[in-house]
Coordinates of C-alpha atoms in Angstrom, one line a residue:
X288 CA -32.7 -5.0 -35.9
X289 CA -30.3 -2.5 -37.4
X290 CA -26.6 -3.6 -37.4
X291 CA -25.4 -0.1 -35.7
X292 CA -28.0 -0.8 -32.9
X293 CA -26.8 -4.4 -32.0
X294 CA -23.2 -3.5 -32.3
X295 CA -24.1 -0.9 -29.4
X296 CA -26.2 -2.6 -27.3
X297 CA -23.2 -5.5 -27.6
X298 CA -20.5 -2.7 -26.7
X299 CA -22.8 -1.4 -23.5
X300 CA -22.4 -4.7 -22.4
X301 CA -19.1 -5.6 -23.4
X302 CA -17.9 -2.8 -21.7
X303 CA -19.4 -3.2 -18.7
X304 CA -18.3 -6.7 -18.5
X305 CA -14.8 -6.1 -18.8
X306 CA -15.5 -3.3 -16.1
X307 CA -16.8 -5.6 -13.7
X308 CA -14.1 -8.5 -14.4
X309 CA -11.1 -6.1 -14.4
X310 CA -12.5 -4.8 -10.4
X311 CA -13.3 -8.5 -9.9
X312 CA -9.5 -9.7 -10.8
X313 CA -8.4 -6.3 -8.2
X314 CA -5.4 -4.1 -8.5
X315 CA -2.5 -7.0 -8.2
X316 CA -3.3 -6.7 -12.4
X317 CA -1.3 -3.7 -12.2
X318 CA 0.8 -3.3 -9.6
X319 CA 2.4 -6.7 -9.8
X320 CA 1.9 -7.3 -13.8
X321 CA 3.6 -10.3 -14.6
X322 CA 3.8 -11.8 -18.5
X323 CA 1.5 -13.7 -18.0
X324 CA -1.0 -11.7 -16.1
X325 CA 0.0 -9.0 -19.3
X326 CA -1.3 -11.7 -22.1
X327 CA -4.3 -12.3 -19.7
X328 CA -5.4 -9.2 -19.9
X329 CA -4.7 -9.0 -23.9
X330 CA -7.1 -12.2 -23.9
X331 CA -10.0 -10.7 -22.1
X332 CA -9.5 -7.4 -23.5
X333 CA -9.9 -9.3 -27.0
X334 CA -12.5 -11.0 -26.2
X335 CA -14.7 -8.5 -25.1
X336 CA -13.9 -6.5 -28.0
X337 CA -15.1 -9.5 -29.9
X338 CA -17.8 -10.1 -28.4
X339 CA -18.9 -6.5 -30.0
X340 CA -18.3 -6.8 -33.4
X341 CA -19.0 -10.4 -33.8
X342 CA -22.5 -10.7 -35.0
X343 CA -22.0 -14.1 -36.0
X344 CA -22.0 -15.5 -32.7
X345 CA -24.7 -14.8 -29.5
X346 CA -23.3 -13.0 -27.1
X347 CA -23.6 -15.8 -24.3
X348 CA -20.5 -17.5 -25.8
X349 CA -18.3 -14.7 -25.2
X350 CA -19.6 -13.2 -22.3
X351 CA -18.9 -17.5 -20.4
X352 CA -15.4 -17.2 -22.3
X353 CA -14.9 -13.7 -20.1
X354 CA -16.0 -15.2 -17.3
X355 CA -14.2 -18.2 -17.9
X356 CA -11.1 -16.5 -18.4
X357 CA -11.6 -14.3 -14.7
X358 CA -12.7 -17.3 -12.8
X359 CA -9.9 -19.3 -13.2
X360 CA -7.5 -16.1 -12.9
X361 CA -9.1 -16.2 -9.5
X362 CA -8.5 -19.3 -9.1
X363 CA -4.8 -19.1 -9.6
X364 CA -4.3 -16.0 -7.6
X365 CA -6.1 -17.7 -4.6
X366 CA -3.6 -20.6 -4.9
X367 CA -0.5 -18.3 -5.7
X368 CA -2.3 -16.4 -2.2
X369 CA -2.0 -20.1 -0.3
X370 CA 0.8 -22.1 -1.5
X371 CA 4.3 -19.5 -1.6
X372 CA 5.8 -22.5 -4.1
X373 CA 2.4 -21.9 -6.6
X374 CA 3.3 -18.6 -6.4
X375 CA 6.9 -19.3 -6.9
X376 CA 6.1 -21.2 -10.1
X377 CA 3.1 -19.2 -11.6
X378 CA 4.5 -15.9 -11.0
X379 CA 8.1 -16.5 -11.3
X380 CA 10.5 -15.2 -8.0
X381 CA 13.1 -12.7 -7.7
X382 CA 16.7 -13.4 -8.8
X383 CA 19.8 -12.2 -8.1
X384 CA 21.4 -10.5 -11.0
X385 CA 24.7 -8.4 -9.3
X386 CA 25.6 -9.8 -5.6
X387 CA 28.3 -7.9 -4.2
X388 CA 29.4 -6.0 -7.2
X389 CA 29.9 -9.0 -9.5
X390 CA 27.3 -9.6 -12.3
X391 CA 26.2 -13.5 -12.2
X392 CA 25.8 -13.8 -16.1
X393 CA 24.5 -17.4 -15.3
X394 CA 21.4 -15.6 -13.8
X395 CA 21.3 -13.5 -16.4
X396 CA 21.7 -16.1 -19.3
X397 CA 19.0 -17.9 -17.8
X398 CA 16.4 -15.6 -17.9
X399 CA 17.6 -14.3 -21.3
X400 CA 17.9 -10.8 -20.0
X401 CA 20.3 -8.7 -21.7
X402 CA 23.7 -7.0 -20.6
X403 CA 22.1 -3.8 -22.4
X404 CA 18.7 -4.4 -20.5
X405 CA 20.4 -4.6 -17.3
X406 CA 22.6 -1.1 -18.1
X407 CA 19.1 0.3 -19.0
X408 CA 17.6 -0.1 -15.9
X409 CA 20.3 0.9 -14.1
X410 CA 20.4 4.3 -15.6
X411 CA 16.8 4.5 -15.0
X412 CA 17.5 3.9 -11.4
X413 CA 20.4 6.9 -11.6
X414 CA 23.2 4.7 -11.9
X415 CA 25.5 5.3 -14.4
X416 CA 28.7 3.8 -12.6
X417 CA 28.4 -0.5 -11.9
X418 CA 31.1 0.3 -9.2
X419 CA 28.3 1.7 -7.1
X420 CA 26.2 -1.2 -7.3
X421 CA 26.2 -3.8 -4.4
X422 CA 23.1 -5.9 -5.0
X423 CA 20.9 -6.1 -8.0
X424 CA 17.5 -8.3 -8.3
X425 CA 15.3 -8.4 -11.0
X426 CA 11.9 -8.6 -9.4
X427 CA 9.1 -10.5 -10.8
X428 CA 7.8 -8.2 -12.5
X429 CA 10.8 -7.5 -14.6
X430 CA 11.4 -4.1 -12.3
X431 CA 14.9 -4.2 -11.5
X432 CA 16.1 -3.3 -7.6
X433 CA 19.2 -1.8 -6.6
X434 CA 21.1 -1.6 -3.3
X435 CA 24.5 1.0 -3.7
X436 CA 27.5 0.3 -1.7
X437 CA 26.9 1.9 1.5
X438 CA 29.6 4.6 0.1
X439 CA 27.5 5.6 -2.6
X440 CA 24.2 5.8 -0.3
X441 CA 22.8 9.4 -0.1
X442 CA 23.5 10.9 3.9
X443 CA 20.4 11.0 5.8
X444 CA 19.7 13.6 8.5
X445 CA 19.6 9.7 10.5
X446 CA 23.1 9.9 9.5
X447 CA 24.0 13.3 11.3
X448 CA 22.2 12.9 14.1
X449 CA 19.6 15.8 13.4
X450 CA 15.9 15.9 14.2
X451 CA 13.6 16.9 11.5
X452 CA 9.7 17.7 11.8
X453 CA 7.3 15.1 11.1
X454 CA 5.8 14.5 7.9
X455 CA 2.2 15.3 6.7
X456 CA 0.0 14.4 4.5
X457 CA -1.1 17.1 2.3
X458 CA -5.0 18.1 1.5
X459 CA -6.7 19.4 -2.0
X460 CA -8.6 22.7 -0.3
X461 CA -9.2 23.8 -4.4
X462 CA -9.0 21.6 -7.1
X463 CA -10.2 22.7 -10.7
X464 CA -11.7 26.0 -9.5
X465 CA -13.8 24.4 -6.8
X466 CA -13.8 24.3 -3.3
X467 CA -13.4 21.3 -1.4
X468 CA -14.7 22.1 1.9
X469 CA -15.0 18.7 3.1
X470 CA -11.0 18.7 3.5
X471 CA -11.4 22.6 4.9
X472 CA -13.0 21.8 7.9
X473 CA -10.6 18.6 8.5
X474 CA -8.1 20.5 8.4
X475 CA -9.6 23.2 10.7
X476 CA -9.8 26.0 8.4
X477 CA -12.7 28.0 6.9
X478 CA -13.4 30.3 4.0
X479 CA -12.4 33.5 5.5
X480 CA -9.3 31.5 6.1
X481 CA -8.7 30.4 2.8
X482 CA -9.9 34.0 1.5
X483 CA -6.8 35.7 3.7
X484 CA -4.5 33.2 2.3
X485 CA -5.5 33.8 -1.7
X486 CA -5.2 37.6 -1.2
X487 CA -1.5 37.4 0.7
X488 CA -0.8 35.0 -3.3
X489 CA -2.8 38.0 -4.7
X490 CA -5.8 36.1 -6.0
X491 CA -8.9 37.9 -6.5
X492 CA -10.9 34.4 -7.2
X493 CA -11.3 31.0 -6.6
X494 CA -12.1 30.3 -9.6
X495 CA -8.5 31.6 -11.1
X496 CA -6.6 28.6 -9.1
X497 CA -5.8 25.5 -10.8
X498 CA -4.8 23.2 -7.5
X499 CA -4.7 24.5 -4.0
X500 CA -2.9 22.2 -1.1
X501 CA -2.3 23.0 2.8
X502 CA 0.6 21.2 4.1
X503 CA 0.9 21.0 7.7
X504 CA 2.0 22.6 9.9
X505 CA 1.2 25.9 8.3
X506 CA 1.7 25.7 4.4
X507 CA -0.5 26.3 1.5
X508 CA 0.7 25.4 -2.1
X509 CA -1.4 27.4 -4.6
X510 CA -1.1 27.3 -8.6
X511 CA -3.5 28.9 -10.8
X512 CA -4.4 28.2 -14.3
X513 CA -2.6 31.7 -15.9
X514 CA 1.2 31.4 -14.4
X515 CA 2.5 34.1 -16.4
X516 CA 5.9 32.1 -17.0
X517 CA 7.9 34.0 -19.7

């Protein structure tokens, strides 16, 4: 069999392997990415791709490696899901890095995170000033949290005592030129509707508008693919 086929056929299956196993191993891959789940998912990404260009091997032995490699990430995250001090020990816990406006550099020499890391995330949380900082943890996932000093804190309408309207989800009514008319009739609209609304935004056609949103109670957000922005 030609080379070029068997490297696709391999790929096609490759492919969908790695497919399967990454909606196997679920979301927490991303949302939560540890190091280790990070060099777990260089590993099966690897061996997938070798699986395709290997043609010295069958592809059995790296398709049970793949499977290998899920099963017992399964495994661990079903344990880590059980036992809270498995989970404290496979995946690490949060730690205390500035507790009442003092940085603990014994947390920090510990987990060999830098002074210039730390001032890195802070700015990337929109704190420029430590003074503002009450509590800082650095999470798990190396994401770093930050409480203010209740001073610093942003007021809140909670704050003044005012009532505001409810929030909403929005809906997509057009997205890429199309009409979504399932989300139409949830909201309660129709076309002749949506029509009155694109000539008030002087729209001649549907197919003209980029995204369009309705945001209850009574809002409709409508871009189109020529802005005219000069």
């Amino acid at each position: 069999m030609n080379e070029a086929l068997i490297v696709l056929v391999r790929g096609i299956i490759g492919f969908f392997s790695l497919l399967i196993f990454a909606r196997i191993l679920g979301k927490q891959q991303i949302s939560q990415l540890t190091f280790f789940d990070y060099i777990l998912g260089i590993t099966i990404g690897s061996t997938a791709s070798t699986l395709t260009t290997d043609l010295t091997s069958t592809v059995w032995c790296h398709w049970v490696g793949l499977l290998t490699w899920t099963v017992l990430s399964l495994i661990l995250q079903f344990i880590a899901l059980k036992s809270k001090r498995a989970s404290d020990y496979l995946d690490d816990k949060p730690t205390i890095i500035i507790m009442n406006g003092k940085i603990l550099e014994s947390s920090m020499k510990k987990l060999r995170y830098r002074l210039s890391d730390l001032l890195e995330q802070l700015r990337d949380k929109g704190v420029f000033d430590l003074n503002q900082v009450a509590f800082a943890i650095l999470e798990k996932d190396g994401q770093l949290s930050v409480l203010k000093k209740p001073e610093y804190e942003p007021v809140t309408p909670k704050d003044l005592n005012l009532t505001v309207p409810p929030s909403y989800l929005s809906s997509e009514l057009i997205y890429d030129g199309i009409v979504i008319e399932e989300n139409l009739k949830k909201v309660n609209k129709d076309m002749k509707w949506l029509d009155l609304q694109l000539k008030a935004h002087n729209v001649k056609h549907i197919s003209d508008v980029f995204i369009a949103t309705y945001n209850p109670p009574d809002s409709i957000y409508i871009d189109l693919y020529k802005d005219h922005i000069q």
